[in-house]
Coordinates of C-alpha atoms in Angstrom, one line a residue:
Chain Q
M1 CA 17.0 25.5 -0.7
Q2 CA 13.9 27.4 -1.5
T3 CA 10.8 26.1 0.3
D4 CA 7.2 26.3 -0.6
S5 CA 4.5 24.9 1.8
P6 CA 6.9 22.2 3.1
F7 CA 5.8 19.4 5.5
N8 CA 6.5 20.3 9.1
R9 CA 8.9 18.3 11.3
L10 CA 7.8 17.4 14.8
E11 CA 10.2 16.6 17.6
T12 CA 11.9 13.4 16.7
A13 CA 13.6 10.7 18.8
S14 CA 16.9 11.0 17.0
A15 CA 18.5 14.3 15.8
A16 CA 20.8 12.6 13.3
T17 CA 20.8 14.4 9.9
V18 CA 22.3 13.9 6.5
T19 CA 22.9 16.5 3.8
I20 CA 21.7 15.8 0.4
E21 CA 21.4 17.8 -2.9
I22 CA 18.1 18.5 -4.5
D23 CA 18.5 19.9 -8.0
G24 CA 22.0 21.1 -6.9
Q25 CA 20.8 22.8 -3.7
P26 CA 21.9 21.5 -0.3
F27 CA 19.1 20.2 2.0
T28 CA 19.4 18.8 5.5
A29 CA 17.2 15.7 5.8
R30 CA 16.7 13.5 8.8
E31 CA 18.5 10.2 8.9
G32 CA 15.8 7.6 8.0
D33 CA 13.9 9.9 5.7
S34 CA 13.0 8.4 2.3
V35 CA 14.0 10.5 -0.7
A36 CA 10.2 11.3 -1.2
A37 CA 9.9 12.4 2.4
A38 CA 12.9 14.7 2.0
L39 CA 11.4 16.2 -1.1
L40 CA 8.2 17.0 0.8
A41 CA 10.1 18.3 3.8
A42 CA 12.1 20.5 1.4
G43 CA 8.9 21.8 -0.3
A44 CA 10.4 20.5 -3.6
I45 CA 6.9 20.0 -5.0
P46 CA 6.0 19.2 -7.7
S47 CA 8.5 16.5 -7.6
R48 CA 8.2 15.7 -11.3
T49 CA 6.2 16.5 -14.4
T50 CA 4.6 13.7 -16.4
P51 CA 6.0 12.3 -19.7
V52 CA 2.5 12.4 -21.3
S53 CA 1.3 16.0 -20.7
A54 CA 4.0 17.6 -18.5
S55 CA 1.5 18.0 -15.7
P56 CA 2.8 18.4 -12.1
R57 CA 2.9 15.5 -9.7
A58 CA 4.0 14.7 -6.1
P59 CA 4.3 11.6 -4.0
Y60 CA 0.8 10.0 -3.4
C61 CA 1.1 6.7 -1.5
M62 CA 4.6 6.7 0.1
M63 CA 4.6 2.8 0.0
G64 CA 5.9 1.9 -3.4
V65 CA 2.5 1.5 -5.1
C66 CA 1.8 4.6 -7.2
F67 CA 5.2 5.4 -8.8
E68 CA 4.4 9.2 -8.6
C69 CA 7.6 9.9 -6.7
L70 CA 10.0 8.8 -9.5
V71 CA 13.2 10.8 -9.3
E72 CA 16.8 10.6 -10.4
V73 CA 19.1 9.5 -7.5
D74 CA 22.9 9.7 -7.9
G75 CA 22.5 9.6 -11.7
L76 CA 20.1 6.7 -11.9
A77 CA 16.7 7.8 -13.3
N78 CA 13.2 6.5 -12.5
V79 CA 14.0 5.5 -8.9
Q80 CA 11.0 5.2 -6.6
G81 CA 11.8 8.0 -4.1
C82 CA 9.7 6.5 -1.3
M83 CA 11.6 3.2 -1.4
V84 CA 15.1 4.7 -1.0
Q85 CA 16.5 6.3 2.2
V86 CA 18.6 9.4 2.0
S87 CA 22.4 9.1 2.6
E88 CA 25.1 11.7 3.0
G89 CA 26.0 13.4 -0.2
M90 CA 23.1 11.9 -2.2
R91 CA 22.3 13.8 -5.3
V92 CA 18.6 14.0 -6.2
R93 CA 17.2 15.5 -9.4
R94 CA 13.5 16.0 -10.2
Q95 CA 12.4 14.6 -13.6
N96 CA 10.6 16.8 -16.0
G97 CA 8.6 15.3 -18.8
A98 CA 10.0 12.2 -20.4
R99 CA 13.3 11.1 -18.9
A100 CA 16.5 11.7 -20.7
L101 CA 19.6 9.4 -20.7
T102 CA 21.5 9.8 -17.5
Q103 CA 25.0 8.8 -16.3
G104 CA 23.4 5.7 -14.7
D105 CA 22.3 4.4 -18.1
V106 CA 25.9 4.4 -19.4
H107 CA 28.5 2.0 -18.2
E108 CA 32.1 1.5 -19.2
A109 CA 32.5 -1.8 -21.1
V110 CA 34.3 -4.2 -18.7
Chain T
M1 CA 21.8 -20.7 -5.7
K2 CA 21.1 -20.9 -2.0
L3 CA 18.2 -23.2 -0.9
Y4 CA 16.0 -22.4 2.1
D5 CA 13.2 -24.4 3.6
L6 CA 11.1 -21.2 3.5
V7 CA 11.4 -17.9 1.8
I8 CA 9.0 -15.2 3.1
V9 CA 8.3 -12.0 1.2
G10 CA 7.4 -9.2 3.5
A11 CA 8.3 -8.3 7.1
G12 CA 5.0 -7.0 8.3
P13 CA 3.0 -8.7 11.1
A14 CA 2.3 -11.9 9.0
G15 CA 5.9 -12.2 7.8
M16 CA 7.5 -11.5 11.1
A17 CA 5.3 -13.9 13.0
A18 CA 5.6 -16.6 10.4
A19 CA 9.4 -16.3 10.3
T20 CA 9.6 -16.6 14.1
A21 CA 7.3 -19.6 14.2
A22 CA 9.0 -21.4 11.3
A23 CA 12.5 -20.9 12.8
E24 CA 11.2 -22.2 16.1
Q25 CA 10.3 -25.5 14.3
G26 CA 13.8 -25.8 12.9
L27 CA 13.2 -24.5 9.3
T28 CA 15.9 -22.6 7.5
V29 CA 14.2 -19.2 6.7
A30 CA 15.0 -16.1 4.6
V31 CA 12.8 -13.0 4.8
L32 CA 13.0 -10.6 1.9
D33 CA 11.5 -7.1 2.6
E34 CA 11.2 -4.0 0.5
Q35 CA 11.6 -1.7 3.5
A36 CA 14.9 -0.8 5.2
A37 CA 13.6 -2.1 8.6
P38 CA 11.0 -4.6 9.6
G39 CA 7.3 -3.7 10.5
G40 CA 5.4 -3.6 7.2
Q41 CA 3.2 -0.6 6.8
I42 CA 1.2 -1.0 10.0
Y43 CA 4.3 -1.2 12.2
R44 CA 6.5 0.9 9.8
A45 CA 9.8 2.0 11.4
I46 CA 8.9 0.2 14.7
S47 CA 12.5 -0.6 15.4
A48 CA 13.3 3.2 15.4
P49 CA 10.1 5.2 15.4
A50 CA 10.7 8.8 14.4
L51 CA 8.4 10.6 16.9
R52 CA 9.7 11.4 20.4
D53 CA 6.1 11.6 21.7
E54 CA 4.6 8.1 21.7
G55 CA 1.1 9.5 22.5
I56 CA 0.7 10.7 19.0
L57 CA 0.4 7.3 17.2
G58 CA -1.0 5.5 20.3
P59 CA -0.5 2.0 21.7
D60 CA -1.8 -0.1 18.7
Y61 CA 1.3 1.1 16.8
Y62 CA 3.8 0.3 19.5
H63 CA 2.3 -3.2 19.9
G64 CA 4.5 -4.0 16.9
R65 CA 7.5 -4.2 19.3
R66 CA 6.0 -7.4 20.7
L67 CA 6.5 -9.0 17.2
L68 CA 9.8 -7.3 16.5
A69 CA 11.7 -8.6 19.5
P70 CA 11.3 -12.4 18.9
F71 CA 11.7 -11.8 15.1
A72 CA 15.1 -10.0 15.8
R73 CA 16.2 -13.0 18.0
A74 CA 15.0 -15.7 15.6
A75 CA 17.5 -17.6 13.4
V76 CA 16.4 -16.0 10.2
D77 CA 18.3 -14.5 7.3
Y78 CA 16.6 -11.2 7.1
I79 CA 17.3 -9.2 3.9
P80 CA 16.0 -5.7 4.0
S81 CA 15.7 -3.2 1.1
A82 CA 15.1 -6.1 -1.2
S83 CA 12.5 -5.9 -4.0
V84 CA 11.2 -9.2 -5.2
W85 CA 10.5 -9.0 -9.0
E86 CA 9.8 -12.6 -9.9
I87 CA 8.8 -15.9 -8.3
T88 CA 8.5 -19.0 -10.5
R89 CA 6.2 -22.0 -10.0
E90 CA 9.4 -24.0 -9.4
R91 CA 9.8 -21.7 -6.3
E92 CA 12.8 -19.7 -7.4
V93 CA 12.7 -16.2 -6.0
R94 CA 14.4 -13.4 -7.8
F95 CA 15.1 -10.1 -6.2
S96 CA 17.3 -7.0 -6.3
A97 CA 19.0 -5.4 -3.3
G98 CA 21.8 -2.8 -3.3
G99 CA 22.0 -2.8 -7.1
Q100 CA 22.5 -6.6 -7.3
A101 CA 19.9 -9.1 -8.5
R102 CA 20.0 -12.6 -7.0
T103 CA 18.0 -15.8 -6.9
L104 CA 17.1 -18.0 -4.0
R105 CA 15.5 -21.4 -4.1
A106 CA 12.8 -22.3 -1.6
G107 CA 11.1 -25.5 -0.4
R108 CA 8.2 -23.4 0.5
I109 CA 7.3 -19.7 -0.2
L110 CA 5.1 -17.5 1.9
L111 CA 3.7 -14.3 0.4
A112 CA 3.2 -11.8 3.2
T113 CA 2.9 -8.7 1.0
G114 CA 0.0 -7.2 2.8
A115 CA -2.3 -4.5 1.6
Q116 CA -2.2 -1.3 -0.4
E117 CA -4.6 1.5 0.1
R118 CA -7.5 1.4 -2.4
P119 CA -6.8 4.1 -4.9
V120 CA -9.3 6.9 -4.6
P121 CA -10.1 8.3 -8.1
F122 CA -12.0 11.6 -8.2
P123 CA -11.5 14.8 -10.3
G124 CA -8.2 16.3 -9.3
W125 CA -6.8 13.4 -7.2
Q126 CA -3.6 13.6 -9.2
L127 CA -2.8 17.2 -8.1
P128 CA 0.3 17.8 -5.9
G129 CA -1.1 18.3 -2.4
V130 CA -3.5 15.3 -2.6
M131 CA -2.1 12.2 -0.8
S132 CA -3.5 9.1 0.7
C133 CA -4.1 9.0 4.5
G134 CA -1.8 6.0 4.7
A135 CA 1.0 8.1 3.1
A136 CA 0.6 10.8 5.8
Q137 CA 0.7 8.1 8.5
I138 CA 3.9 6.6 7.0
M139 CA 5.5 10.1 7.2
L140 CA 4.6 10.4 10.9
K141 CA 6.0 7.0 11.6
T142 CA 9.2 7.2 9.6
S143 CA 10.1 10.9 9.6
G144 CA 7.9 12.8 12.1
L145 CA 6.5 14.9 9.2
T146 CA 3.0 16.4 9.0
P147 CA 1.3 17.9 6.0
P148 CA 1.0 21.7 5.7
A149 CA -2.3 23.4 6.6
P150 CA -5.0 24.1 5.6
L151 CA -5.6 20.4 5.8
V152 CA -8.8 18.5 4.8
L153 CA -9.3 14.7 5.2
A154 CA -11.9 12.9 3.1
G155 CA -13.1 9.4 2.7
S156 CA -14.5 6.5 4.6
G157 CA -13.5 3.9 7.2
P158 CA -11.8 3.7 10.6
L159 CA -8.3 4.5 9.3
L160 CA -9.5 7.9 8.1
L161 CA -10.6 8.8 11.6
L162 CA -7.6 7.3 13.3
I163 CA -5.2 9.3 11.1
A164 CA -7.2 12.5 11.7
L165 CA -6.9 11.9 15.4
Q166 CA -3.2 11.2 15.2
L167 CA -2.6 14.4 13.2
H168 CA -4.8 16.3 15.6
R169 CA -2.7 15.0 18.5
A170 CA 0.4 16.0 16.6
G171 CA -0.9 19.6 16.7
V172 CA -2.0 19.8 13.1
D173 CA -4.8 22.2 12.4
I174 CA -7.5 20.2 10.6
A175 CA -10.0 22.3 8.6
A176 CA -12.5 19.4 8.2
V177 CA -13.0 15.7 8.1
L178 CA -15.4 14.8 5.3
D179 CA -17.1 11.3 5.6
T180 CA -18.2 10.0 2.3
T181 CA -19.8 6.8 3.6
P182 CA -23.2 6.5 1.8
R183 CA -26.2 6.5 4.1
D184 CA -27.4 3.2 2.5
N185 CA -24.3 1.4 3.7
Y186 CA -25.6 1.6 7.3
L187 CA -28.8 -0.3 6.3
K188 CA -26.8 -2.9 4.3
A189 CA -24.3 -3.4 7.1
G190 CA -27.1 -3.9 9.6
R191 CA -27.5 -7.5 8.2
H192 CA -24.1 -8.3 9.6
V193 CA -24.7 -6.8 13.1
G194 CA -24.3 -10.2 14.8
G195 CA -20.7 -10.5 13.7
A196 CA -20.2 -6.9 14.7
L197 CA -21.3 -7.6 18.2
R198 CA -18.8 -10.5 18.5
G199 CA -16.1 -8.1 17.5
W200 CA -17.4 -5.2 19.6
K201 CA -13.9 -4.1 20.7
V202 CA -13.1 -2.9 17.2
L203 CA -16.3 -1.0 17.0
V204 CA -15.9 0.7 20.3
K205 CA -12.4 1.8 19.2
G206 CA -13.7 3.3 15.9
L207 CA -16.6 5.2 17.6
G208 CA -14.0 6.4 20.1
Y209 CA -11.9 8.1 17.4
L210 CA -15.0 10.0 16.1
A211 CA -16.0 11.0 19.6
R212 CA -12.5 12.3 20.5
L213 CA -12.3 14.3 17.2
R214 CA -15.7 15.9 17.8
A215 CA -14.8 16.6 21.4
S216 CA -11.6 18.3 20.2
G217 CA -13.6 20.7 18.0
V218 CA -12.6 19.2 14.7
A219 CA -15.4 19.7 12.1
C220 CA -16.6 16.2 11.0
L221 CA -19.1 16.3 8.2
S222 CA -21.0 13.2 7.2
Q223 CA -22.7 12.2 4.0
V224 CA -20.3 14.1 1.8
S225 CA -20.4 13.5 -1.9
Q226 CA -19.2 14.9 -5.3
L227 CA -15.6 15.4 -4.0
R228 CA -13.4 17.4 -6.3
A229 CA -9.9 18.9 -6.0
E230 CA -9.1 22.1 -7.8
A231 CA -5.6 23.5 -8.5
G232 CA -4.4 27.1 -8.1
E233 CA -2.3 29.0 -10.6
D234 CA 0.8 27.1 -9.5
G235 CA -0.8 23.8 -10.5
K236 CA -1.0 22.6 -6.9
L237 CA -4.1 21.9 -4.8
A238 CA -5.8 25.1 -3.8
R239 CA -9.5 24.2 -3.1
V240 CA -11.6 21.2 -2.2
H241 CA -15.2 21.2 -3.6
F242 CA -18.0 18.8 -2.3
T243 CA -21.6 18.5 -1.5
H244 CA -22.8 18.3 2.1
Q245 CA -26.5 17.6 2.8
G246 CA -27.4 18.8 -0.7
Q247 CA -25.4 22.1 -0.4
P248 CA -22.3 22.7 -2.5
R249 CA -19.4 23.7 -0.3
T250 CA -15.8 24.8 -1.0
L251 CA -12.8 24.8 1.4
S252 CA -9.3 26.2 0.8
A253 CA -6.7 23.5 1.2
T254 CA -3.0 23.1 0.8
S255 CA -3.3 19.4 1.7
L256 CA -6.0 16.8 1.1
L257 CA -5.7 13.3 2.5
V258 CA -8.0 10.7 1.1
H259 CA -8.9 7.1 2.1
Q260 CA -11.4 4.4 1.0
G261 CA -10.1 1.4 2.8
V262 CA -7.3 -1.0 1.9
V263 CA -7.2 -3.9 -0.6
P264 CA -4.9 -6.9 -0.9
N265 CA -1.6 -6.3 -2.7
V266 CA -2.0 -9.0 -5.4
Q267 CA 0.8 -8.0 -7.8
L268 CA 3.1 -10.9 -6.9
S269 CA 0.4 -13.5 -6.5
R270 CA -1.1 -12.5 -9.9
A271 CA 2.4 -12.6 -11.6
I272 CA 2.9 -16.2 -10.3
G273 CA -0.4 -17.2 -11.7
I274 CA -2.2 -18.0 -8.4
D275 CA -6.0 -18.3 -8.7
H276 CA -7.9 -15.2 -7.5
R277 CA -11.6 -14.7 -6.8
W278 CA -13.6 -11.5 -6.6
D279 CA -14.7 -10.6 -3.1
E280 CA -18.2 -9.1 -3.2
Q281 CA -18.0 -7.6 0.2
Q282 CA -14.5 -6.2 0.1
L283 CA -14.9 -5.3 -3.6
C284 CA -11.4 -6.5 -4.5
W285 CA -9.6 -9.6 -5.7
R286 CA -8.1 -12.1 -3.3
P287 CA -6.0 -15.2 -3.8
V288 CA -7.8 -18.4 -3.3
T289 CA -6.2 -20.3 -0.3
D290 CA -7.0 -23.3 1.9
S291 CA -7.4 -22.7 5.7
W292 CA -3.6 -22.8 6.1
G293 CA -3.0 -20.2 3.4
E294 CA -1.8 -22.6 0.7
T295 CA -2.7 -21.6 -2.9
N296 CA -3.5 -23.7 -6.0
I297 CA 0.3 -23.7 -6.7
P298 CA 1.7 -26.3 -4.4
G299 CA 4.2 -25.0 -1.8
I300 CA 3.2 -21.3 -2.3
F301 CA 1.3 -19.8 0.6
V302 CA -0.3 -16.4 1.2
A303 CA -0.9 -15.0 4.7
G304 CA -2.1 -11.7 6.1
D305 CA -3.9 -8.9 4.3
G306 CA -2.5 -10.0 1.0
A307 CA -4.9 -13.0 1.3
G308 CA -7.9 -10.8 2.1
I309 CA -8.2 -7.9 4.5
G310 CA -8.4 -9.0 8.1
G311 CA -6.2 -6.5 9.9
A312 CA -2.8 -6.7 11.7
A313 CA -4.0 -8.9 14.6
A314 CA -5.4 -11.5 12.2
A315 CA -2.3 -11.3 9.9
E316 CA 0.1 -12.4 12.6
Q317 CA -2.0 -15.4 13.5
A318 CA -2.4 -16.3 9.8
G319 CA 1.4 -16.2 9.4
R320 CA 1.8 -18.6 12.3
L321 CA -0.8 -21.0 10.9
A322 CA 0.9 -21.1 7.5
S323 CA 4.3 -21.7 9.1
W324 CA 3.1 -24.7 11.1
Q325 CA 1.5 -26.3 8.1
M326 CA 4.7 -25.8 6.1
A327 CA 6.7 -27.3 8.9
R328 CA 4.4 -30.3 8.9
Q329 CA 4.7 -30.7 5.1
L330 CA 8.5 -30.6 5.4
G331 CA 8.5 -33.2 8.2
C332 CA 9.5 -30.8 11.1
L333 CA 6.2 -31.1 12.9
D334 CA 3.7 -33.9 13.1
R335 CA 0.0 -33.5 12.6
Q336 CA -0.9 -33.7 16.3
D337 CA 1.6 -31.0 17.3
R338 CA 0.5 -28.8 14.4
D339 CA -3.1 -29.0 15.5
R340 CA -2.2 -28.5 19.2
L341 CA -0.5 -25.2 18.2
A342 CA -3.2 -24.2 15.7
T343 CA -6.4 -24.8 17.8
P344 CA -6.0 -21.9 20.3
V345 CA -4.9 -19.5 17.4
R346 CA -8.0 -20.4 15.3
R347 CA -10.1 -19.8 18.4
A348 CA -8.5 -16.3 19.0
L349 CA -8.9 -15.5 15.3
A350 CA -12.7 -16.1 15.2
P351 CA -13.9 -12.8 16.9
V352 CA -11.3 -10.7 15.1
L353 CA -12.7 -12.0 11.7
A354 CA -16.3 -12.0 12.8
I355 CA -16.6 -8.2 12.5
R356 CA -15.2 -8.1 8.9
P357 CA -18.5 -8.5 7.0
F358 CA -20.0 -5.6 9.0
L359 CA -17.0 -3.4 8.4
D360 CA -16.5 -4.4 4.8
V361 CA -20.1 -3.6 3.9
L362 CA -20.4 -0.4 6.0
Y363 CA -17.2 1.1 4.4
Q364 CA -17.8 0.0 0.8
P365 CA -16.7 3.1 -1.2
A366 CA -19.5 5.3 -2.7
R367 CA -20.2 4.7 -6.4
E368 CA -18.5 8.0 -7.3
F369 CA -15.1 6.4 -6.2
L370 CA -15.8 3.0 -7.8
T371 CA -17.0 4.2 -11.2
P372 CA -15.8 7.9 -11.3
S373 CA -17.1 10.6 -13.5
D374 CA -15.8 10.8 -17.2
D375 CA -13.4 13.7 -16.5
T376 CA -11.6 11.7 -13.7
L377 CA -8.1 10.4 -14.4
V378 CA -8.2 6.7 -13.9
C379 CA -4.7 5.7 -15.0
R380 CA -2.4 8.3 -13.6
C381 CA 0.7 7.0 -15.4
E382 CA -0.7 7.1 -19.0
E383 CA -3.3 9.8 -18.2
V384 CA -6.4 7.8 -19.3
T385 CA -9.7 9.1 -18.0
A386 CA -12.8 7.2 -16.9
G387 CA -14.5 8.5 -20.0
D388 CA -11.9 7.0 -22.2
V389 CA -12.3 3.6 -20.5
R390 CA -16.1 3.8 -20.9
R391 CA -15.7 4.7 -24.6
F392 CA -13.6 1.6 -25.3
A393 CA -15.9 -0.6 -23.3
R394 CA -18.8 0.7 -25.5
M395 CA -16.8 0.0 -28.6
G396 CA -16.6 -3.6 -27.5
C397 CA -13.6 -4.0 -25.3
T398 CA -14.6 -6.9 -23.0
G399 CA -12.0 -6.6 -20.3
P400 CA -9.0 -4.7 -18.9
N401 CA -6.4 -6.3 -21.1
Q402 CA -8.2 -5.4 -24.4
T403 CA -8.8 -1.9 -23.1
K404 CA -5.1 -1.7 -22.3
A405 CA -4.2 -2.5 -25.9
F406 CA -6.6 0.3 -27.1
S407 CA -5.8 3.0 -24.6
R408 CA -2.5 2.3 -22.8
V409 CA -4.5 2.2 -19.5
G410 CA -2.4 0.2 -17.0
M411 CA 0.7 0.3 -19.1
G412 CA 2.7 2.8 -17.1
P413 CA 5.3 2.3 -14.4
C414 CA 2.8 1.3 -11.7
Q415 CA 1.7 -1.7 -13.8
G416 CA -2.0 -1.2 -13.1
R417 CA -1.7 -1.0 -9.3
M418 CA -3.5 2.3 -9.2
C419 CA -6.1 1.7 -11.9
G420 CA -6.8 -2.0 -12.1
L421 CA -9.8 -2.2 -9.8
T422 CA -11.3 1.0 -11.2
V423 CA -10.9 -0.1 -14.9
A424 CA -12.5 -3.5 -14.2
Q425 CA -15.4 -1.9 -12.3
I426 CA -16.0 0.7 -15.1
I427 CA -15.9 -1.9 -17.9
A428 CA -18.3 -4.2 -15.8
D429 CA -20.6 -1.3 -15.2
T430 CA -20.7 -0.2 -18.8
R431 CA -21.2 -3.7 -20.1
Q432 CA -23.7 -4.5 -17.3
S433 CA -21.4 -7.3 -16.2
T434 CA -19.4 -7.9 -13.0
P435 CA -15.7 -7.4 -12.2
A436 CA -15.5 -11.2 -11.7
E437 CA -16.6 -11.7 -15.3
V438 CA -14.5 -8.9 -17.0
G439 CA -11.4 -10.0 -15.0
Y440 CA -8.1 -8.2 -14.3
Y441 CA -4.9 -7.2 -16.0
R442 CA -2.4 -10.0 -16.8
I443 CA 0.5 -9.1 -14.5
R444 CA 3.9 -10.2 -15.7
S445 CA 7.4 -10.1 -14.1
P446 CA 9.4 -8.1 -13.4
I447 CA 6.9 -6.6 -11.1
K448 CA 9.4 -4.1 -9.7
P449 CA 11.9 -1.9 -11.6
L450 CA 15.3 -3.4 -12.1
T451 CA 18.1 -2.2 -14.4
L452 CA 19.4 -4.2 -17.4
R453 CA 22.7 -4.4 -15.6
E454 CA 21.1 -6.2 -12.6
L455 CA 19.4 -8.5 -15.0
A456 CA 22.6 -9.2 -17.0
N457 CA 24.6 -10.0 -13.9
L458 CA 21.9 -12.3 -12.4
G459 CA 23.5 -15.6 -11.5
D460 CA 27.0 -14.2 -10.9
T461 CA 26.4 -14.2 -7.2
D462 CA 24.6 -16.7 -5.0
Q463 CA 25.4 -15.5 -1.6
P464 CA 22.4 -14.1 0.4

């Protein structure tokens, strides 16, 4: 996918990778990356815009505190990207402004 | 609902050591941890570090393996990727893992939820490109990722210098390290120099970081103030403005890493209703505990940085002390054996804690980060500025909860984690009061996001 000032990857102990989708574009992340780390490695920044003023934001704390890395993961919105690890075939979407209803909000009646 | 003798929240140094010690005494133990692997933030990803070159992070990080091995062997139900969103006074622990919410019952509970970095509000800190130093270190540990250059680091405290050194070793080109420690702090910290000498090993380590950075040719500027981040046309960080020795300066930057120390993560202890007190030296709230870590709510303990910042070495010892006391309360250990175990640990803890007053005072954040300028965003979620908070305090809001009702400050997804300390400090300052008097947000469960489906299905499953 298109990259813009991405984070740089040093030589890692394991070379295992997984392919995820960011806004529909394939990206090769490292196994063990959080979704937020993958967004930074992909240069997919800003990773969201705010519901209040649509201003651009990116992950800040990477440890579950700041909630700046909220993204849609496999149809579920408002997921803390730094708290979820990437997995093969995962679909990540950036959230712009106030979130809309997603497929994760709607369940079949059982 | 499954019943354990002990449920521990957090698998950092305090949680891992406590779980191991409690299992050794025959307690049935469950450990719930938010991360996918044990280690906490300090030993993050220690079971599978990302970096091939172990020289980059250095031996203090890999020390975590010495806690990990016995923890992995201990008879403990370890539940990773579990976010605890409620604990009741009746010691029921509710958490979500893998899209399922569950409840565990516990004879005793240990909160080992550690620290968070102190949020560093200044104009422009919300821009993409600005991150905390701890965030950059987590990326090194878990992913082997480094921030794009030009890179500036700014703030105060040993972790700032350590991370600068680690990034330098990783081959990152550092434009400058800006030290915002106020000159007055050195005088104030001088009163605690006795304790500093008892803990001299920590001091020597910190001075070593600075010496090695300087020797490597990294520009280290001291007494920096008026930090400000400015965006380029694309809305991302482009320039860092500051004052150095009275002169305004500007640096081009794609990445800015900031740090002003760490503070206890009190979200869970607050939500349970544990008593907290304002710590004048660490400038943060800490839960009130006895010398074993037990709080005012019987059977609920706190150990490690979550009980007040003491560092990783102190955290693991505090975890063990809490476990032995809980084992005694549950009849697995008599008083004599508890004290025989605890005495050498307390002796080892003394010099580690003796240096804290010196460090805490020396690295107190400058006023500009405690009570930032009017144009600084304080609540990043609801986009409330320091000026807004001052206005409501002048209108008569007496504390953070009233100000929240007026301005929405602290009402966003982070539930006040990023603005709570600043809002209390600004209100106290405006009203010529103290944070201890104006108080803190009322934190309520759920303290972590969960879906309505998880909530609705709670109780369907009781298997760990």
